[in-house]
Amino acid sequence: MVTITVSKTKILEMRLAYQDYIVPNDGEYVDFCARYKGLVITAYLSKKENKKVTFVGNGALEVAKFWDENAKENEVKEHVKKSWQCLDDQIGSDEVGVGDFLAPMIVVAAFVRKSDIKTLKEFGVDDSKRVNDNDIMEMGPKLAKRFFASK
C-alpha cells in the first residue's frame, strides 16, 4: 500500500484521469474510489488543504509515483498487543462455527495450571488463528500424551 498527500487541485486531476474506473463507494470520508489495472485507488475527503490518496495492489508504487515522484510504500508497523496477560491457573473457552440453525457450534473449555504454561508454549499452543492444521495435528498427540496419559 502506498499513501500520498496531494492538493485539492491534484485530486480533481486524479478524479478526471480515473473517471472511467470510478466505482460506487458510500464511505463517509471518501471523495472517490477507482479500480484501475488491478489497483484500488481511494481519495479521501478532508477539510485540510491537502488530501490523502491510497493505492493498494500490485504496481501501487509505480502508479503513485506518477502523481508524486517521492511516493514510497507504507512501512508495515508490527502490532504489539498491549493487554493484561494472566499467567496464573485459569479456565478458558472458545467456540467455532457460524451459529446457523443447522450447522454445528463447537465449544471447548480447558483448565490450565500455571505450571503447564511453559510446556504448552513449547508445544506451540497459541491462538487458533495463528496455528495451522498441520501444526495442530502434530501437537495433538504430544498434548494427549503429556496431559491425558493415565498415571
Coordinates of N, CA, C and O in Angstrom, one line a residue:
M1 N 0.8 -1.2 0.0 CA 0.0 0.0 0.0 C 0.9 1.2 0.0 O 1.9 1.3 0.7
V2 N 0.4 2.2 -0.7 CA 1.2 3.5 -0.8 C 0.2 4.6 -0.5 O -1.0 4.6 -1.0
T3 N 0.6 5.5 0.3 CA -0.3 6.7 0.6 C 0.5 7.9 0.2 O 1.7 8.1 0.6
I4 N -0.2 8.8 -0.5 CA 0.4 10.1 -0.8 C -0.5 11.2 -0.4 O -1.7 11.0 -0.2
T5 N 0.1 12.4 -0.2 CA -0.7 13.6 0.1 C -0.7 14.5 -1.1 O 0.4 14.8 -1.6
V6 N -1.8 15.0 -1.5 CA -1.9 15.8 -2.7 C -2.8 17.0 -2.4 O -3.6 17.0 -1.5
S7 N -2.7 18.0 -3.3 CA -3.6 19.2 -3.2 C -5.0 18.9 -3.7 O -5.2 17.9 -4.4
K8 N -5.9 19.8 -3.4 CA -7.3 19.7 -3.9 C -7.3 19.7 -5.4 O -8.0 19.0 -6.1
T9 N -6.4 20.5 -6.0 CA -6.3 20.6 -7.5 C -5.9 19.2 -8.1 O -6.4 18.8 -9.1
K10 N -4.9 18.6 -7.4 CA -4.4 17.3 -7.9 C -5.5 16.3 -7.7 O -5.6 15.4 -8.6
I11 N -6.3 16.3 -6.7 CA -7.4 15.4 -6.5 C -8.4 15.5 -7.7 O -8.9 14.5 -8.3
L12 N -8.7 16.8 -8.1 CA -9.5 17.0 -9.3 C -8.9 16.4 -10.6 O -9.6 15.7 -11.4
E13 N -7.6 16.5 -10.7 CA -6.9 15.9 -11.9 C -7.0 14.4 -11.8 O -7.3 13.7 -12.8
M14 N -6.9 13.9 -10.6 CA -6.9 12.4 -10.5 C -8.3 11.9 -10.8 O -8.5 10.9 -11.4
R15 N -9.3 12.6 -10.2 CA -10.7 12.1 -10.5 C -11.0 12.1 -12.0 O -11.6 11.2 -12.5
L16 N -10.5 13.1 -12.7 CA -10.7 13.2 -14.1 C -10.0 12.1 -14.8 O -10.5 11.4 -15.7
A17 N -8.7 11.8 -14.4 CA -7.9 10.8 -15.0 C -8.5 9.4 -14.8 O -8.4 8.5 -15.7
Y18 N -9.2 9.1 -13.7 CA -9.7 7.8 -13.4 C -11.2 7.8 -13.5 O -11.9 6.8 -13.1
Q19 N -11.8 8.8 -14.2 CA -13.3 8.8 -14.3 C -14.0 7.6 -14.8 O -15.0 7.2 -14.4
D20 N -13.3 6.9 -15.7 CA -13.9 5.7 -16.3 C -13.7 4.5 -15.4 O -14.2 3.4 -15.7
Y21 N -13.0 4.6 -14.3 CA -12.7 3.5 -13.4 C -13.3 3.7 -12.0 O -13.1 2.8 -11.2
I22 N -14.0 4.8 -11.9 CA -14.6 5.1 -10.5 C -15.7 4.1 -10.3 O -16.5 3.7 -11.1
V23 N -15.7 3.5 -9.0 CA -16.7 2.6 -8.6 C -17.5 3.2 -7.4 O -17.0 4.0 -6.7
P24 N -18.7 2.7 -7.3 CA -19.5 3.3 -6.2 C -18.8 3.0 -4.8 O -18.3 1.9 -4.6
N25 N -18.9 4.0 -4.0 CA -18.3 3.8 -2.6 C -19.1 4.8 -1.7 O -19.0 6.0 -2.0
D26 N -19.7 4.3 -0.7 CA -20.5 5.1 0.2 C -19.8 5.4 1.5 O -20.4 5.8 2.5
G27 N -18.5 5.3 1.4 CA -17.7 5.7 2.6 C -17.9 7.2 2.9 O -17.8 8.0 2.1
E28 N -18.1 7.4 4.2 CA -18.4 8.8 4.6 C -17.3 9.8 4.3 O -17.6 10.9 4.0
Y29 N -16.0 9.3 4.3 CA -14.9 10.3 4.1 C -14.2 10.0 2.8 O -13.0 10.4 2.6
V30 N -14.9 9.3 1.8 CA -14.2 9.0 0.6 C -14.7 10.0 -0.5 O -15.9 10.2 -0.8
D31 N -13.7 10.6 -1.2 CA -14.0 11.5 -2.3 C -14.4 10.7 -3.5 O -15.4 10.8 -4.1
F32 N -13.4 9.7 -3.9 CA -13.7 8.8 -4.9 C -12.9 7.5 -4.7 O -11.9 7.5 -4.0
C33 N -13.4 6.5 -5.3 CA -12.7 5.2 -5.3 C -12.7 4.6 -6.7 O -13.7 4.6 -7.4
A34 N -11.5 4.2 -7.2 CA -11.4 3.7 -8.5 C -10.6 2.4 -8.6 O -9.7 2.2 -7.7
R35 N -11.0 1.5 -9.5 CA -10.3 0.3 -9.7 C -9.6 0.4 -11.1 O -10.3 0.5 -12.1
Y36 N -8.3 0.5 -11.0 CA -7.5 0.7 -12.2 C -6.3 -0.2 -12.2 O -5.5 -0.3 -11.3
K37 N -6.3 -1.1 -13.3 CA -5.2 -2.0 -13.5 C -4.9 -2.9 -12.3 O -3.8 -3.1 -11.9
G38 N -6.0 -3.4 -11.7 CA -5.8 -4.2 -10.5 C -5.6 -3.5 -9.2 O -5.4 -4.2 -8.2
L39 N -5.5 -2.2 -9.3 CA -5.4 -1.4 -8.0 C -6.7 -0.9 -7.6 O -7.6 -0.7 -8.3
V40 N -6.7 -0.6 -6.3 CA -7.8 0.2 -5.7 C -7.2 1.5 -5.3 O -6.3 1.6 -4.5
I41 N -7.7 2.6 -5.9 CA -7.2 3.9 -5.6 C -8.4 4.6 -4.8 O -9.5 4.7 -5.3
T42 N -8.0 5.1 -3.6 CA -9.1 5.8 -2.8 C -8.6 7.2 -2.4 O -7.5 7.3 -1.8
A43 N -9.4 8.2 -2.8 CA -9.0 9.6 -2.4 C -10.0 9.9 -1.2 O -11.2 9.7 -1.3
Y44 N -9.4 10.5 -0.2 CA -10.2 10.8 1.0 C -10.6 12.3 1.1 O -9.8 13.2 0.7
L45 N -11.8 12.6 1.6 CA -12.2 13.9 1.9 C -11.5 14.5 3.1 O -11.2 13.7 4.0
S46 N -11.3 15.7 3.2 CA -10.7 16.3 4.3 C -10.9 17.8 4.3 O -11.0 18.4 3.2
K47 N -11.0 18.4 5.4 CA -11.2 19.9 5.5 C -9.9 20.6 5.3 O -9.8 21.8 5.1
K48 N -8.8 19.8 5.4 CA -7.5 20.4 5.2 C -7.2 20.6 3.8 O -7.9 20.1 2.9
E49 N -6.2 21.5 3.5 CA -5.8 21.8 2.1 C -5.4 20.6 1.3 O -5.8 20.4 0.2
N50 N -4.6 19.8 2.0 CA -4.1 18.6 1.3 C -4.9 17.4 1.6 O -5.4 17.2 2.7
K51 N -5.0 16.4 0.6 CA -5.8 15.2 0.8 C -4.9 14.0 0.7 O -3.9 14.0 0.1
K52 N -5.4 12.9 1.3 CA -4.7 11.6 1.3 C -5.3 10.8 0.2 O -6.5 10.8 0.0
V53 N -4.4 10.1 -0.5 CA -4.8 9.1 -1.6 C -4.1 7.8 -1.3 O -2.8 7.8 -1.2
T54 N -4.8 6.7 -1.3 CA -4.1 5.4 -1.1 C -4.2 4.6 -2.4 O -5.2 4.7 -3.1
F55 N -3.1 3.8 -2.6 CA -3.0 2.9 -3.8 C -2.8 1.5 -3.2 O -1.7 1.3 -2.5
V56 N -3.6 0.6 -3.5 CA -3.5 -0.8 -2.9 C -3.5 -1.8 -4.0 O -4.4 -1.8 -4.9
G57 N -2.5 -2.7 -4.0 CA -2.5 -3.7 -5.0 C -1.1 -3.8 -5.7 O -0.2 -3.0 -5.4
N58 N -0.9 -4.7 -6.6 CA 0.3 -4.9 -7.4 C 0.5 -3.6 -8.3 O -0.4 -3.2 -9.0
G59 N 1.7 -3.1 -8.2 CA 2.0 -1.9 -9.0 C 1.6 -0.6 -8.4 O 1.7 0.4 -9.0
A60 N 1.2 -0.6 -7.1 CA 0.8 0.6 -6.4 C 1.8 1.7 -6.4 O 1.5 2.8 -6.7
L61 N 3.1 1.3 -6.1 CA 4.1 2.3 -6.1 C 4.3 3.0 -7.4 O 4.5 4.2 -7.5
E62 N 4.3 2.2 -8.5 CA 4.6 2.8 -9.8 C 3.5 3.8 -10.2 O 3.8 4.9 -10.6
V63 N 2.2 3.5 -9.9 CA 1.1 4.4 -10.2 C 1.2 5.6 -9.3 O 1.0 6.7 -9.7
A64 N 1.5 5.4 -8.0 CA 1.5 6.5 -7.1 C 2.6 7.5 -7.5 O 2.5 8.7 -7.3
K65 N 3.8 7.0 -7.9 CA 4.9 7.8 -8.3 C 4.5 8.7 -9.5 O 5.1 9.7 -9.7
F66 N 3.6 8.3 -10.3 CA 3.1 9.1 -11.4 C 2.5 10.4 -10.9 O 2.7 11.5 -11.5
W67 N 1.9 10.4 -9.7 CA 1.3 11.5 -9.1 C 2.2 12.2 -8.1 O 2.0 13.4 -7.8
D68 N 3.1 11.5 -7.5 CA 4.1 12.1 -6.5 C 5.4 11.3 -6.7 O 5.5 10.1 -6.2
E69 N 6.4 11.9 -7.2 CA 7.6 11.2 -7.5 C 8.3 10.8 -6.2 O 9.2 9.9 -6.3
N70 N 7.9 11.3 -5.1 CA 8.5 10.9 -3.8 C 7.8 9.8 -3.1 O 8.1 9.5 -2.0
A71 N 6.8 9.3 -3.7 CA 5.9 8.3 -3.1 C 6.8 7.1 -2.8 O 7.7 6.7 -3.5
K72 N 6.4 6.4 -1.6 CA 7.1 5.2 -1.2 C 6.1 4.3 -0.5 O 5.1 4.8 0.0
E73 N 6.4 3.0 -0.5 CA 5.5 2.1 0.1 C 5.4 2.4 1.6 O 6.4 2.7 2.3
N74 N 4.2 2.2 2.2 CA 4.0 2.4 3.6 C 4.8 1.3 4.4 O 4.8 0.2 4.0
E75 N 5.3 1.8 5.5 CA 6.0 0.8 6.4 C 5.0 0.0 7.1 O 4.0 0.6 7.6
V76 N 5.2 -1.3 7.2 CA 4.3 -2.1 8.0 C 4.7 -2.1 9.4 O 5.9 -2.4 9.7
K77 N 3.9 -1.6 10.3 CA 4.2 -1.5 11.7 C 3.7 -2.8 12.4 O 2.6 -3.2 12.2
E78 N 4.6 -3.3 13.2 CA 4.3 -4.5 13.9 C 3.4 -4.1 15.0 O 3.7 -3.2 15.8
H79 N 2.2 -4.8 15.1 CA 1.3 -4.5 16.1 C 1.6 -5.3 17.4 O 1.8 -6.5 17.4
V80 N 1.8 -4.5 18.5 CA 2.1 -5.1 19.7 C 0.9 -5.0 20.6 O 0.5 -3.9 20.9
K81 N 0.3 -6.1 20.9 CA -0.9 -6.1 21.7 C -0.6 -5.7 23.2 O 0.2 -6.3 23.8
K82 N -1.2 -4.6 23.6 CA -0.9 -4.1 24.9 C -2.1 -4.5 25.8 O -3.1 -3.9 25.8
S83 N -2.0 -5.7 26.4 CA -3.1 -6.2 27.2 C -2.5 -6.9 28.4 O -1.4 -7.4 28.4
W84 N -3.4 -7.0 29.4 CA -3.0 -7.7 30.6 C -3.0 -9.2 30.3 O -3.9 -9.8 29.6
Q85 N -2.0 -9.9 30.7 CA -1.9 -11.3 30.5 C -1.7 -12.0 31.8 O -0.8 -11.8 32.6
C86 N -2.7 -12.9 32.1 CA -2.7 -13.6 33.4 C -1.9 -14.9 33.2 O -2.3 -15.7 32.3
L87 N -0.9 -15.2 34.0 CA -0.2 -16.4 33.9 C -0.4 -17.3 35.2 O 0.4 -18.2 35.5
D88 N -1.6 -17.1 35.8 CA -2.0 -18.0 36.9 C -2.8 -19.1 36.4 O -3.2 -19.1 35.2
D89 N -3.2 -20.0 37.3 CA -4.2 -21.1 36.9 C -5.4 -20.4 36.4 O -5.8 -19.4 36.9
Q90 N -5.9 -20.9 35.3 CA -7.1 -20.3 34.7 C -7.9 -21.3 33.8 O -7.4 -22.3 33.4
I91 N -9.2 -20.9 33.6 CA -10.0 -21.7 32.7 C -10.4 -20.8 31.5 O -10.7 -19.6 31.7
G92 N -10.3 -21.3 30.3 CA -10.6 -20.5 29.1 C -11.5 -21.4 28.2 O -11.5 -22.6 28.3
S93 N -12.2 -20.7 27.4 CA -13.1 -21.4 26.4 C -13.0 -20.7 25.1 O -12.7 -19.5 25.0
D94 N -13.4 -21.4 24.0 CA -13.5 -20.8 22.7 C -14.5 -21.6 21.9 O -14.9 -22.8 22.3
E95 N -15.1 -21.0 20.9 CA -16.1 -21.7 20.1 C -15.7 -21.5 18.6 O -15.0 -20.6 18.2
V96 N -16.2 -22.5 17.8 CA -16.0 -22.4 16.4 C -17.4 -22.8 15.7 O -18.1 -23.6 16.3
G97 N -17.6 -22.2 14.6 CA -18.9 -22.4 13.9 C -19.6 -21.1 13.6 O -19.2 -20.1 14.1
V98 N -20.5 -21.2 12.6 CA -21.1 -20.0 12.2 C -22.4 -19.7 12.9 O -23.0 -18.7 12.8
G99 N -22.9 -20.7 13.7 CA -24.1 -20.5 14.5 C -25.4 -20.6 13.7 O -26.4 -20.2 14.2
D100 N -25.3 -21.1 12.5 CA -26.6 -21.3 11.8 C -27.4 -22.3 12.5 O -26.9 -23.2 13.2
F101 N -28.7 -22.3 12.2 CA -29.6 -23.2 12.8 C -29.2 -24.7 12.7 O -29.3 -25.5 13.6
L102 N -28.8 -25.1 11.5 CA -28.5 -26.5 11.2 C -27.0 -26.8 11.3 O -26.6 -28.0 11.3
A103 N -26.1 -25.8 11.4 CA -24.7 -26.1 11.4 C -24.2 -26.2 12.9 O -24.8 -25.6 13.8
P104 N -23.2 -27.1 13.1 CA -22.8 -27.3 14.5 C -22.0 -26.1 15.0 O -21.3 -25.4 14.3
M105 N -22.2 -25.9 16.3 CA -21.4 -24.9 17.0 C -20.6 -25.7 18.0 O -21.2 -26.5 18.8
I106 N -19.3 -25.6 18.0 CA -18.5 -26.4 18.9 C -17.8 -25.5 19.9 O -17.2 -24.5 19.5
V107 N -17.9 -25.9 21.2 CA -17.3 -25.1 22.3 C -16.4 -26.0 23.0 O -16.7 -27.1 23.4
V108 N -15.2 -25.4 23.3 CA -14.2 -26.2 24.1 C -13.8 -25.3 25.3 O -13.6 -24.1 25.1
A109 N -13.6 -26.0 26.4 CA -13.1 -25.3 27.6 C -11.9 -26.1 28.1 O -11.9 -27.3 28.0
A110 N -10.9 -25.4 28.7 CA -9.8 -26.0 29.3 C -9.3 -25.3 30.6 O -9.4 -24.1 30.7
F111 N -8.9 -26.2 31.5 CA -8.2 -25.7 32.7 C -6.7 -25.8 32.5 O -6.2 -26.8 32.1
V112 N -6.0 -24.7 32.7 CA -4.6 -24.7 32.5 C -3.9 -24.2 33.9 O -4.3 -23.2 34.4
R113 N -3.0 -25.1 34.3 CA -2.2 -24.7 35.5 C -1.1 -23.8 35.1 O -0.5 -23.9 34.1
K114 N -0.8 -22.9 36.0 CA 0.4 -22.0 35.8 C 1.6 -22.8 35.5 O 2.4 -22.4 34.6
S115 N 1.8 -24.0 36.1 CA 3.0 -24.8 35.9 C 3.1 -25.4 34.5 O 4.1 -25.9 34.1
D116 N 1.9 -25.4 33.8 CA 1.9 -26.0 32.5 C 2.0 -25.0 31.3 O 2.2 -25.4 30.2
I117 N 2.0 -23.8 31.6 CA 2.1 -22.7 30.6 C 3.3 -22.9 29.7 O 3.3 -22.8 28.5
K118 N 4.5 -23.0 30.4 CA 5.7 -23.1 29.6 C 5.7 -24.3 28.7 O 6.1 -24.2 27.5
T119 N 5.2 -25.5 29.1 CA 5.1 -26.7 28.3 C 4.2 -26.4 27.1 O 4.5 -26.8 26.0
L120 N 3.1 -25.8 27.3 CA 2.1 -25.5 26.3 C 2.8 -24.6 25.2 O 2.6 -24.9 24.0
K121 N 3.5 -23.6 25.6 CA 4.2 -22.7 24.7 C 5.2 -23.5 23.9 O 5.4 -23.3 22.7
E122 N 6.0 -24.4 24.6 CA 7.0 -25.2 23.9 C 6.3 -26.1 22.8 O 6.9 -26.4 21.8
F123 N 5.1 -26.6 23.1 CA 4.4 -27.4 22.1 C 3.8 -26.6 21.0 O 3.4 -27.2 20.0
G124 N 3.8 -25.3 21.1 CA 3.3 -24.4 20.0 C 1.9 -24.0 20.2 O 1.2 -23.5 19.3
V125 N 1.3 -24.3 21.4 CA -0.1 -23.9 21.6 C -0.2 -22.4 21.6 O 0.6 -21.7 22.2
D126 N -1.2 -21.8 20.8 CA -1.3 -20.4 20.6 C -2.8 -20.1 20.2 O -3.6 -21.1 20.1
D127 N -3.1 -18.9 19.9 CA -4.4 -18.5 19.4 C -4.7 -19.4 18.2 O -3.8 -19.5 17.3
S128 N -5.8 -20.0 18.1 CA -6.2 -20.9 17.0 C -6.0 -20.2 15.6 O -5.8 -20.9 14.6
K129 N -6.1 -18.9 15.6 CA -6.0 -18.2 14.3 C -4.5 -18.1 13.8 O -4.2 -17.8 12.7
R130 N -3.6 -18.4 14.8 CA -2.2 -18.4 14.4 C -1.6 -19.7 14.2 O -0.4 -19.8 14.0
V131 N -2.4 -20.8 14.4 CA -1.8 -22.1 14.3 C -2.5 -22.8 13.1 O -3.8 -22.8 13.0
N132 N -1.7 -23.4 12.2 CA -2.4 -24.1 11.1 C -2.7 -25.5 11.4 O -2.3 -26.1 12.4
D133 N -3.5 -26.1 10.5 CA -4.0 -27.5 10.7 C -2.9 -28.5 10.9 O -3.0 -29.4 11.8
N134 N -1.8 -28.4 10.1 CA -0.7 -29.4 10.3 C 0.0 -29.3 11.7 O 0.3 -30.3 12.2
D135 N 0.1 -28.0 12.1 CA 0.7 -27.9 13.5 C -0.2 -28.5 14.5 O 0.3 -29.1 15.5
I136 N -1.5 -28.3 14.4 CA -2.5 -28.9 15.3 C -2.4 -30.4 15.3 O -2.4 -31.1 16.4
M137 N -2.3 -31.0 14.1 CA -2.2 -32.5 14.0 C -0.9 -33.0 14.6 O -0.9 -34.1 15.2
E138 N 0.1 -32.2 14.6 CA 1.4 -32.6 15.2 C 1.4 -32.5 16.7 O 1.9 -33.3 17.4
M139 N 0.8 -31.4 17.2 CA 0.9 -31.2 18.6 C -0.2 -32.0 19.4 O 0.0 -32.2 20.6
G140 N -1.2 -32.4 18.7 CA -2.3 -33.1 19.4 C -1.8 -34.4 20.1 O -2.1 -34.5 21.3
P141 N -1.1 -35.3 19.5 CA -0.6 -36.5 20.2 C 0.3 -36.1 21.3 O 0.3 -36.8 22.4
K142 N 1.1 -35.1 21.2 CA 2.1 -34.7 22.2 C 1.3 -34.2 23.5 O 1.6 -34.5 24.6
L143 N 0.3 -33.4 23.2 CA -0.6 -32.9 24.3 C -1.3 -34.0 25.0 O -1.4 -34.1 26.2
A144 N -1.9 -34.9 24.2 CA -2.6 -36.0 24.8 C -1.7 -36.9 25.6 O -2.1 -37.3 26.8
K145 N -0.5 -37.2 25.2 CA 0.5 -38.0 25.9 C 0.9 -37.3 27.2 O 1.0 -37.9 28.3
R146 N 1.1 -36.0 27.1 CA 1.6 -35.2 28.3 C 0.5 -35.0 29.3 O 0.7 -35.1 30.5
F147 N -0.7 -34.7 28.9 CA -1.7 -34.2 29.8 C -2.8 -35.3 30.0 O -3.6 -35.1 31.0
F148 N -3.0 -36.2 29.2 CA -4.1 -37.2 29.3 C -3.7 -38.6 29.5 O -4.5 -39.5 29.6
A149 N -2.4 -38.9 29.6 CA -1.9 -40.2 29.8 C -2.3 -40.6 31.2 O -2.2 -39.9 32.2
S150 N -2.8 -41.9 31.4 CA -3.2 -42.3 32.7 C -1.9 -42.5 33.6 O -0.9 -42.9 33.1
K151 N -2.1 -42.1 34.8 CA -0.9 -42.1 35.7 C -1.0 -43.2 36.7 O -1.9 -43.7 37.1

